[in-house]
Amino acid sequence: MIIRQLTKYDVKDYRNIRLEALYKNPDSFGTTYHEEAIKTIEQFQDRILVDNNNFILGCIEDKELIGIVAFHQ
C-alpha cells in the first residue's frame, strides 16, 4: 500500500472514487452525488491541483486508487 499526493494524472480515478463515496455515504459530505456527477473532468482536475494549503492524498494498492483524503486550510 502506498500513500501519495494525487496529481492531475489521477483525475479519472479520483473522480470515480469520490463519486462512489458520495453515492454510498451521502451524509459524510457537504455536497451530493448528483451535484458532483454533473461536474466536468476539468473541474475535478482543478480540485486536485496542489498548493501550500490544499492537497489530496490517495491510497494506492496494486496500482489502484482505493482511498482518498483531502486537506484544506
Coordinates of C-alpha atoms in Angstrom, one line a residue:
M1 CA 0.0 0.0 0.0
I2 CA 1.3 3.4 -1.0
I3 CA 0.1 6.8 0.2
R4 CA 0.9 9.7 -2.1
Q5 CA -0.3 13.1 -3.2
L6 CA -2.6 13.0 -6.1
T7 CA -1.8 14.8 -9.3
K8 CA -3.7 15.8 -12.5
Y9 CA -2.8 12.4 -13.9
D10 CA -5.0 10.7 -11.2
V11 CA -8.1 12.7 -12.0
K12 CA -10.2 9.9 -13.6
D13 CA -9.6 7.5 -10.7
Y14 CA -10.1 10.4 -8.2
R15 CA -13.5 11.2 -9.8
N16 CA -14.6 7.6 -9.7
I17 CA -13.7 7.0 -6.1
R18 CA -15.2 10.4 -4.9
L19 CA -18.5 9.7 -6.7
E20 CA -18.6 6.2 -5.2
A21 CA -18.1 7.6 -1.8
L22 CA -20.8 10.3 -2.3
Y23 CA -23.2 7.6 -3.5
K24 CA -22.6 5.2 -0.7
N25 CA -22.1 7.6 2.2
P26 CA -24.0 10.8 1.4
D27 CA -24.1 12.0 5.0
S28 CA -20.3 12.2 5.1
F29 CA -20.1 15.1 2.6
G30 CA -21.1 18.7 2.2
T31 CA -22.3 18.1 -1.3
T32 CA -24.4 15.4 -3.1
Y33 CA -23.7 12.8 -5.6
H34 CA -25.9 14.5 -8.1
E35 CA -24.1 17.8 -7.7
E36 CA -20.7 16.2 -8.3
A37 CA -21.7 13.8 -11.0
I38 CA -22.5 16.6 -13.4
K39 CA -19.1 18.3 -13.0
T40 CA -16.6 18.0 -15.8
I41 CA -13.3 16.2 -15.6
E42 CA -11.6 19.6 -15.7
Q43 CA -13.5 20.7 -12.6
F44 CA -12.3 17.6 -10.8
Q45 CA -8.8 18.2 -12.1
D46 CA -8.9 21.8 -10.7
R47 CA -9.8 20.4 -7.3
I48 CA -6.7 18.2 -7.1
L49 CA -4.2 20.8 -8.1
V50 CA -1.7 21.3 -5.3
D51 CA -0.8 24.5 -3.4
N52 CA 0.7 25.1 0.0
N53 CA -2.7 24.9 1.8
N54 CA -4.7 22.3 -0.1
F55 CA -3.9 18.8 -1.3
I56 CA -5.4 15.4 -1.7
L57 CA -3.7 12.2 -0.7
G58 CA -4.5 8.8 -2.3
C59 CA -4.1 5.3 -1.1
I60 CA -2.9 3.0 -3.9
E61 CA -2.9 -0.8 -3.7
D62 CA -1.9 -3.0 -6.6
K63 CA -1.8 0.2 -8.8
E64 CA -5.4 1.0 -8.0
L65 CA -6.6 4.1 -6.1
I66 CA -8.6 2.7 -3.1
G67 CA -9.0 5.7 -0.8
I68 CA -8.7 9.4 -0.7
V69 CA -8.4 12.2 1.9
A70 CA -8.4 15.9 1.3
F71 CA -6.7 18.6 3.3
H72 CA -7.9 22.2 3.0
Q73 CA -6.8 25.2 5.0

